[in-house]
Backbone as a ProteinNet text record, in pm:
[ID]
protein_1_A
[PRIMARY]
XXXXXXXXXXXXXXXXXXXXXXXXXXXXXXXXXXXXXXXXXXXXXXXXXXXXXXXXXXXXXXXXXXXXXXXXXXXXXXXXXXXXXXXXXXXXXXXXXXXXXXXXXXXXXXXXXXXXXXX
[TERTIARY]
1866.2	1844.3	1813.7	1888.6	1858.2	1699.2	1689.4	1567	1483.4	1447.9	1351.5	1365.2	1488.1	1479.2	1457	1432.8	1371.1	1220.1	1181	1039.5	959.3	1047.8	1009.1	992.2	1137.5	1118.4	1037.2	970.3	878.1	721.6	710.1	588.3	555.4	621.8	660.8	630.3	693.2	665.1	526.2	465.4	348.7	281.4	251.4	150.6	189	233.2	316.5	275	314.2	211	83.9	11	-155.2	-213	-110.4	-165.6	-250	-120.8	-217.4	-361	-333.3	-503.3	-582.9	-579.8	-636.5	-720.6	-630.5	-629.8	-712.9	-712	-792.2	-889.2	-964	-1098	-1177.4	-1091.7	-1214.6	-1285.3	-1419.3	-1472.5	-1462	-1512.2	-1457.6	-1581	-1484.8	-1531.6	-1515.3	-1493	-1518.3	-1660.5	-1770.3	-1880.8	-1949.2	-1851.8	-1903.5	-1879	-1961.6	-1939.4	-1867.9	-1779.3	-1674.8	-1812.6	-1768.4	-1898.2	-2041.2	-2062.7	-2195.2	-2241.2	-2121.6	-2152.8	-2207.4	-2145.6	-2193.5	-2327.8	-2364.3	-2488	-2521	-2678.7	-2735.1	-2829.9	-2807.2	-2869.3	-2982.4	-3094.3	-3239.1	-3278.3	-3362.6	-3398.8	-3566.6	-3608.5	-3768.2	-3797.8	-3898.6	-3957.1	-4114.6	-4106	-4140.1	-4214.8	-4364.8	-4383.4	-4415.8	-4431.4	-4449.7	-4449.3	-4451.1	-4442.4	-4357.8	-4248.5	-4117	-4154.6	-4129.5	-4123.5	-4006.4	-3867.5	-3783.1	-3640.5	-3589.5	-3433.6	-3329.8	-3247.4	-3095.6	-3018.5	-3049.1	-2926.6	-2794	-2729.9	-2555.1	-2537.2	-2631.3	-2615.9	-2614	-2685.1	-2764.8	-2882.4	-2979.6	-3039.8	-3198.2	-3276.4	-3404.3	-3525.6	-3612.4	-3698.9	-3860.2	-3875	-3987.2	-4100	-4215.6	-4310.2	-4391.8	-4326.7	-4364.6	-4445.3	-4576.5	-4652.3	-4544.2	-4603.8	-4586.8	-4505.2	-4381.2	-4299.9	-4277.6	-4362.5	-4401.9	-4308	-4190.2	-4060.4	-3975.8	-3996.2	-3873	-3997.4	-4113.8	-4150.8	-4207.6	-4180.5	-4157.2	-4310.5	-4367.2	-4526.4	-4463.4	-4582.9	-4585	-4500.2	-4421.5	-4377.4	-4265	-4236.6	-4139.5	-4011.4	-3869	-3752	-3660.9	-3525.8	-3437.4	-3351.4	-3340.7	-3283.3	-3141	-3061.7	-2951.8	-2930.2	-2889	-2937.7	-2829.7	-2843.8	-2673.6	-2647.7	-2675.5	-2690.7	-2731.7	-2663.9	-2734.1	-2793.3	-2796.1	-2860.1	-3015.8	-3038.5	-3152.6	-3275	-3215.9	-3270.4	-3362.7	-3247	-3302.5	-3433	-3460.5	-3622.7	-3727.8	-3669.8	-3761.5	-3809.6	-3975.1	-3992.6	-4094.8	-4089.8	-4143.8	-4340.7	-4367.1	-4560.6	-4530	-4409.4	-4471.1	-4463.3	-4547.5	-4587.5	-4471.4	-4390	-4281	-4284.7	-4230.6	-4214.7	-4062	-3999.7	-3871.5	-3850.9	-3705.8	-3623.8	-3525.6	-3513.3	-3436.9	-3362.8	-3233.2	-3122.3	-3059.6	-3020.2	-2938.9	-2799.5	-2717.1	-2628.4	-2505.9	-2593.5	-2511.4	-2582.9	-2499.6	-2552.6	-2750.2	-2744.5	-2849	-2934.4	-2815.1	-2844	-2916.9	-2997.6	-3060.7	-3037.4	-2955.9	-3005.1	-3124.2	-3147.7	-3231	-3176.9	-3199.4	-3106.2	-3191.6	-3355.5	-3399.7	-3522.2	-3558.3	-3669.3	-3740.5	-3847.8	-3923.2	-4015.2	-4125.1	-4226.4	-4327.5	-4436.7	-4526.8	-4594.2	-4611	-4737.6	-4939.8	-4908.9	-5067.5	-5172.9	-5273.5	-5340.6	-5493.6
1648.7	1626.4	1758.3	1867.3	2001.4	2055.5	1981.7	2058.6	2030.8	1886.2	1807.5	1849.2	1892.5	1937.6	2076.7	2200.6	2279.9	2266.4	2137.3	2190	2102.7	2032.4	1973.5	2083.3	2158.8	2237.6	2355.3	2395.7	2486.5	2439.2	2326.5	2286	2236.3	2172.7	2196.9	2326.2	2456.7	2599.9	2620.2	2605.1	2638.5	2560.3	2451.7	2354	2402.5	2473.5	2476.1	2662.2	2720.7	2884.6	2895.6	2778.1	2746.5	2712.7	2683	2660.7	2746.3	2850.6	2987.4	3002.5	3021.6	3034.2	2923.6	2823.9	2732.2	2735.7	2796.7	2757	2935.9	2999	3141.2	3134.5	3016.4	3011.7	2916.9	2865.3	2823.9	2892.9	2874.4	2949	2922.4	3018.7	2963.4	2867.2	2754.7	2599.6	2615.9	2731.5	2728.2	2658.4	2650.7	2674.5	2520.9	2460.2	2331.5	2224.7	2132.4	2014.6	1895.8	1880.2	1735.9	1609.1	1549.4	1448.8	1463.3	1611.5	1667.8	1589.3	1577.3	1552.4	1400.3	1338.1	1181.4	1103.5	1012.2	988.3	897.3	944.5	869.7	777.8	653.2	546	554.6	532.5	542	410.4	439.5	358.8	321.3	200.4	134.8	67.8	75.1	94.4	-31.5	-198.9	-242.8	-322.4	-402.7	-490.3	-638	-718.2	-869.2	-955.5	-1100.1	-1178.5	-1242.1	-1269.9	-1387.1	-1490.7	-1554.5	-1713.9	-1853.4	-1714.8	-1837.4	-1685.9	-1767.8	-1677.2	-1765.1	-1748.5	-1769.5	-1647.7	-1679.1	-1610.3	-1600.9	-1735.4	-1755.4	-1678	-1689	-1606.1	-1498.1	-1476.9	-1310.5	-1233.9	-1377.7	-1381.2	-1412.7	-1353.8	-1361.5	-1397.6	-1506.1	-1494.8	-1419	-1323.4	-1259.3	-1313.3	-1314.2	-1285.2	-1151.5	-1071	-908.3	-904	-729.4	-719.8	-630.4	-598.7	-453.3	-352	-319.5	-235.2	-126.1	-61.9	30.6	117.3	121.6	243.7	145.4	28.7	-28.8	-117.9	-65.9	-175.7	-315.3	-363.8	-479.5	-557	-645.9	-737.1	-801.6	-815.8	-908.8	-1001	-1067.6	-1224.2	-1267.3	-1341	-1428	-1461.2	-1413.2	-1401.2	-1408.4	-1442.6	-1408.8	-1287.6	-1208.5	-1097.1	-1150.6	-1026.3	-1060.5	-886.2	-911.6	-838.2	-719.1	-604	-556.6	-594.3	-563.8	-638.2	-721.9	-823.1	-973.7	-929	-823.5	-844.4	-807.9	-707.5	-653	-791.8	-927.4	-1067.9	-1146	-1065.6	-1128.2	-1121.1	-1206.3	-1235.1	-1211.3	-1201	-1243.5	-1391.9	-1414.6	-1576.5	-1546.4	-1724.8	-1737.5	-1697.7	-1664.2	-1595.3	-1461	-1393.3	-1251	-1152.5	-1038.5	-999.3	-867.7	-775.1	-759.5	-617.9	-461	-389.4	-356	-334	-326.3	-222.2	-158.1	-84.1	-147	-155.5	-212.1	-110.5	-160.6	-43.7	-125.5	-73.7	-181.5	-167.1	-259	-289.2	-349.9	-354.5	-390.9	-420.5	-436.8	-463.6	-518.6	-666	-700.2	-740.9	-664.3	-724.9	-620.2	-640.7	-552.4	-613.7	-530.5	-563.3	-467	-562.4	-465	-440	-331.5	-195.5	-165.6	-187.2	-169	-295.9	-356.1	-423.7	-447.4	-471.4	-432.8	-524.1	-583.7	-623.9	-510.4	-546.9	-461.7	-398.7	-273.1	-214	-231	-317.4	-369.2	-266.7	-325	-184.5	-240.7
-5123.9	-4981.3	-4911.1	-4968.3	-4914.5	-4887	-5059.6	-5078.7	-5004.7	-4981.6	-4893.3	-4753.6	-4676.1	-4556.1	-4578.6	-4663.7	-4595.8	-4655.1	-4682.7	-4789.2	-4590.1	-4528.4	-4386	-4323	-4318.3	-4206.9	-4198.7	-4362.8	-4421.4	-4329.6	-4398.9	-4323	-4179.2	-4146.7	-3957.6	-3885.7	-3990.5	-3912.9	-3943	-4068.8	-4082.7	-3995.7	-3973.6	-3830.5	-3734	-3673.6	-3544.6	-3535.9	-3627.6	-3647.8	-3601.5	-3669.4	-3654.3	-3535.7	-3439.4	-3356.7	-3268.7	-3233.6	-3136.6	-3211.2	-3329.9	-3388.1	-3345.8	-3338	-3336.6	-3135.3	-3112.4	-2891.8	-2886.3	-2996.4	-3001.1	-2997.2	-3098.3	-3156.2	-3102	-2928.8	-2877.2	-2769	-2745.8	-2658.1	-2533.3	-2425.9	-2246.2	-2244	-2224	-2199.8	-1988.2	-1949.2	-1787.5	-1726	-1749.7	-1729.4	-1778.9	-1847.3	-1909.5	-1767.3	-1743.7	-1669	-1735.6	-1687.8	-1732.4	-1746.9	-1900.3	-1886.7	-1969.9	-1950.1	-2004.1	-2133.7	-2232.5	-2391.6	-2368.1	-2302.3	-2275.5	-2310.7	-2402.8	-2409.7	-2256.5	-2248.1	-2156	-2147.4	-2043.7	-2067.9	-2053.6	-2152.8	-2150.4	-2072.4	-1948.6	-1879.3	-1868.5	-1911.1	-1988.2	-1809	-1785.4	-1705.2	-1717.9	-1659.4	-1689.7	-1610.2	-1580.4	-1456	-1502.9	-1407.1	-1450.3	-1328.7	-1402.4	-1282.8	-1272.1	-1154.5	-1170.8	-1165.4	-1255.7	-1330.7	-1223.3	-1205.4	-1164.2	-1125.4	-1027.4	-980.3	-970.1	-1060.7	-1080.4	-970.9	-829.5	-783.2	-793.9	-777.2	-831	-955.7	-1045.7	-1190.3	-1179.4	-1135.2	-1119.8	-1236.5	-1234.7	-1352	-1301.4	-1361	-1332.8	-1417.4	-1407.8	-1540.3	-1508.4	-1605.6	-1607.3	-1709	-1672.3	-1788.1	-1754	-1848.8	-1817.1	-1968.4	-1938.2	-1940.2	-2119	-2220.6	-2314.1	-2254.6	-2346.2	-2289.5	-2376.5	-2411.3	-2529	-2542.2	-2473.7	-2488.1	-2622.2	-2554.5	-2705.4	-2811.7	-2795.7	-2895.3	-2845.1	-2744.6	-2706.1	-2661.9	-2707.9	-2634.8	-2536.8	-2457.4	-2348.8	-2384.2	-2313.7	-2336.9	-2178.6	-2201.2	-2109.2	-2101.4	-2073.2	-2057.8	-1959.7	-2027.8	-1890.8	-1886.9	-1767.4	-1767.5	-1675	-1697.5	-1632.5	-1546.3	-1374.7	-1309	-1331.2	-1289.6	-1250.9	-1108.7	-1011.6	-881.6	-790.6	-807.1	-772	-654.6	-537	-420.5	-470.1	-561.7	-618	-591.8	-620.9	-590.2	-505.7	-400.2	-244.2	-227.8	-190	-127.7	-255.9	-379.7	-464.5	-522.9	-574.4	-550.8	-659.5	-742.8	-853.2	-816.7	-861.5	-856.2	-785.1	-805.7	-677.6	-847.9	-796.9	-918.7	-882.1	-970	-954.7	-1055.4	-1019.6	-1112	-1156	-1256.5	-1306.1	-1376.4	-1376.3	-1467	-1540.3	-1646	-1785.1	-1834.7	-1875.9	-1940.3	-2030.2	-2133.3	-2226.2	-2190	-2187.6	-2181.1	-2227.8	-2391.1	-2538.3	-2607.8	-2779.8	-2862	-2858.4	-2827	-2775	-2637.4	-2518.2	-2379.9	-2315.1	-2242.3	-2125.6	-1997.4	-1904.2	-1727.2	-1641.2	-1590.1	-1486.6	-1375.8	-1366.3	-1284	-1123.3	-1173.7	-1007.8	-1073.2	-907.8	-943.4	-767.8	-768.6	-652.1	-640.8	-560.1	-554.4	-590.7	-623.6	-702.5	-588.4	-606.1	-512.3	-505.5	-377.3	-429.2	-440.2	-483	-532.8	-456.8
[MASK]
+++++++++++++++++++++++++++++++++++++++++++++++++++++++++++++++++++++++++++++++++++++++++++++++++++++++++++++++++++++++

């Protein structure tokens, strides 16, 4: 039993030694912004026409144009908004430009969306 308590209290001192070394060998982290390392959400940038608005949902259907940041052809979907007001006063035929962010595994919301600028 002896033995085992000083072969503990042997190694306890040694982890506990290591430490100052350890709080030595880092560099002045002053200058760093809290956050910095964080990945950031790549935001796809997309236009089309609304199909249909699920306001209560907060869901919108597009048939948008090639979205060449993810790969994506033309086709027709439902998005789900981050801010249901983003909505208001949008109507099925208005032709419509959008920002897309993923938001999991396989979900994307759209983050801004606008009526299109006529040209």
């Amino acid at each position: 039993m002896k033995r085992v308590t000083v072969t503990v209290a042997q190694f306890a001192f040694l982890a506990l030694a290591a430490l100052p070394l350890q709080a030595a060998e880092m560099k002045d982290t002053s200058g760093m912004k809290p956050g910095a390392s964080k990945a950031t959400t790549q935001v796809h940038n997309g236009s089309g026409t609304v199909k249909g608005v699920d306001a209560n949902a907060g869901k919108i259907n597009l048939s948008h144009g090639a979205i060449p940041s993810l790969n994506w052809p033309a086709m027709t979907m439902d998005f789900q908004v981050k801010d249901k007001a983003v909505l208001k006063g949008l109507k099925p035929g208005q032709n419509v430009e959008f920002d897309i962010a993923q938001a999991g595994q396989s979900q994307f919301l759209i983050t801004r969306i606008a009526p299109a600028a006529r040209k």
